[in-house]
GROMACS .gro file of C-alpha atoms in nm:
model
  123
    1MET     CA    1  14.164   8.886   8.803
    2LYS     CA    2  13.950   8.625   8.984
    3PRO     CA    3  13.730   8.886   9.161
    4LEU     CA    4  13.656   9.043   8.823
    5ILE     CA    5  13.546   8.706   8.681
    6VAL     CA    6  13.322   8.644   8.984
    7ILE     CA    7  13.161   8.988   8.945
    8ILE     CA    8  13.100   8.938   8.573
    9PHE     CA    9  12.955   8.590   8.631
   10SER     CA   10  12.728   8.723   8.908
   11LEU     CA   11  12.600   9.002   8.684
   12LEU     CA   12  12.525   8.755   8.406
   13LEU     CA   13  12.326   8.533   8.643
   14CYS     CA   14  12.125   8.828   8.776
   15SER     CA   15  12.043   8.958   8.429
   16CYS     CA   16  11.899   8.619   8.331
   17TYR     CA   17  11.639   8.620   8.611
   18ASN     CA   18  11.282   8.639   8.485
   19PRO     CA   19  11.004   8.698   8.738
   20GLU     CA   20  10.722   8.445   8.752
   21ARG     CA   21  10.428   8.541   8.527
   22ASN     CA   22  10.149   8.284   8.531
   23CYS     CA   23   9.896   8.538   8.410
   24LYS     CA   24   9.642   8.280   8.291
   25ASP     CA   25   9.588   8.180   8.656
   26PHE     CA   26   9.461   8.534   8.724
   27LYS     CA   27   9.235   8.600   8.424
   28THR     CA   28   8.923   8.495   8.613
   29GLY     CA   29   8.823   8.472   8.977
   30THR     CA   30   8.752   8.682   9.286
   31PHE     CA   31   9.027   8.915   9.407
   32GLU     CA   32   9.107   9.165   9.683
   33PHE     CA   33   9.316   9.479   9.658
   34GLU     CA   34   9.411   9.713   9.944
   35SER     CA   35   9.526  10.073   9.907
   36TYR     CA   36   9.546  10.391  10.108
   37LEU     CA   37   9.298  10.662  10.019
   38ASN     CA   38   9.325  10.991  10.209
   39GLY     CA   39   9.534  10.817  10.475
   40GLU     CA   40   9.282  10.539  10.532
   41LEU     CA   41   9.335  10.176  10.429
   42LYS     CA   42   9.057  10.072  10.190
   43LYS     CA   43   8.978   9.727  10.054
   44THR     CA   44   8.834   9.660   9.711
   45ARG     CA   45   8.695   9.323   9.607
   46PHE     CA   46   8.642   9.244   9.241
   47VAL     CA   47   8.513   8.951   9.041
   48ARG     CA   48   8.649   8.903   8.691
   49ASN     CA   49   8.565   8.675   8.401
   50ASP     CA   50   8.692   8.695   8.042
   51THR     CA   51   8.479   8.996   7.949
   52LEU     CA   52   8.352   9.163   8.267
   53GLU     CA   53   8.487   9.292   8.598
   54ILE     CA   54   8.256   9.383   8.886
   55ASP     CA   55   8.411   9.599   9.160
   56TYR     CA   56   8.285   9.628   9.517
   57PHE     CA   57   8.425   9.935   9.695
   58ASP     CA   58   8.287  10.148   9.980
   59ASN     CA   59   7.940   9.988   9.959
   60LYS     CA   60   7.923  10.066   9.586
   61VAL     CA   61   7.919   9.828   9.290
   62ASP     CA   62   8.066   9.917   8.952
   63SER     CA   63   8.110   9.719   8.630
   64SER     CA   64   8.368   9.740   8.354
   65SER     CA   65   8.414   9.558   8.027
   66ILE     CA   66   8.744   9.382   7.969
   67ARG     CA   67   8.936   9.363   7.642
   68TRP     CA   68   9.237   9.133   7.674
   69ILE     CA   69   9.543   9.242   7.475
   70ASN     CA   70   9.741   8.930   7.569
   71ASP     CA   71   9.751   8.691   7.867
   72CYS     CA   72   9.903   8.959   8.094
   73GLU     CA   73   9.745   9.286   7.971
   74TYR     CA   74   9.392   9.413   7.937
   75VAL     CA   75   9.190   9.732   7.906
   76LEU     CA   76   8.905   9.812   8.147
   77THR     CA   77   8.623  10.038   8.031
   78ASN     CA   78   8.363  10.152   8.285
   79LEU     CA   79   8.014  10.052   8.170
   80ASN     CA   80   7.828  10.319   8.371
   81PRO     CA   81   8.059  10.620   8.405
   82LYS     CA   82   7.935  10.892   8.636
   83SER     CA   83   8.198  11.148   8.538
   84MET     CA   84   8.436  11.236   8.255
   85ALA     CA   85   8.723  11.077   8.451
   86GLU     CA   86   8.536  10.745   8.472
   87GLU     CA   87   8.489  10.744   8.095
   88LYS     CA   88   8.862  10.700   8.038
   89PRO     CA   89   8.967  10.335   8.000
   90LEU     CA   90   9.245  10.188   8.216
   91HIS     CA   91   9.534   9.981   8.083
   92MET     CA   92   9.619   9.702   8.328
   93LYS     CA   93   9.937   9.493   8.311
   94ILE     CA   94  10.027   9.196   8.533
   95LEU     CA   95  10.398   9.229   8.609
   96THR     CA   96  10.465   8.929   8.835
   97THR     CA   97  10.275   8.645   8.996
   98GLU     CA   98  10.354   8.449   9.310
   99GLY     CA   99  10.124   8.198   9.477
  100ASP     CA  100   9.779   8.359   9.504
  101THR     CA  101   9.898   8.717   9.440
  102TYR     CA  102   9.998   8.925   9.143
  103THR     CA  103  10.165   9.262   9.111
  104PHE     CA  104  10.026   9.491   8.846
  105GLU     CA  105  10.066   9.838   8.705
  106PHE     CA  106   9.790  10.050   8.564
  107SER     CA  107   9.741  10.380   8.388
  108ILE     CA  108   9.477  10.572   8.201
  109VAL     CA  109   9.504  10.476   7.835
  110GLY     CA  110   9.724  10.729   7.656
  111GLU     CA  111   9.886  10.867   7.972
  112ASP     CA  112  10.240  10.796   8.092
  113LYS     CA  113  10.178  10.811   8.469
  114LYS     CA  114  10.163  10.455   8.600
  115GLN     CA  115  10.069  10.324   8.942
  116LYS     CA  116  10.137   9.982   9.095
  117GLY     CA  117   9.948   9.752   9.322
  118THR     CA  118   9.917   9.394   9.441
  119ALA     CA  119   9.600   9.186   9.428
  120ARG     CA  120   9.526   8.855   9.596
  121LYS     CA  121   9.304   8.585   9.447
  122ILE     CA  122   9.055   8.464   9.706
  123LYS     CA  123   8.846   8.230   9.483
   0.00000   0.00000   0.00000
């Protein structure tokens, strides 16, 4: 009987855990994000304020407007799309925060396929 009580108590403690989400700390600033593209590690740097995000990737600069849904979610819309794919807004959601990093998921608005990443605040 005692092992059963220990298991139940452990499950209750685990289900009460909430990851840290200090999203306000990441609404503005300069950030870095690394990802693999065609087998090569690429770094993106972006600067974000309340209404605008400027991305620096592969010697190119791009700008997107930001519409905040709440402190942890926003929609990015490319201001100068060069293709039909770039015209589609992205839904961004901060999932967890820890120190100077945050984990996020993103998807094209209206689509179910989500991807995840981690960004680091550098300023």
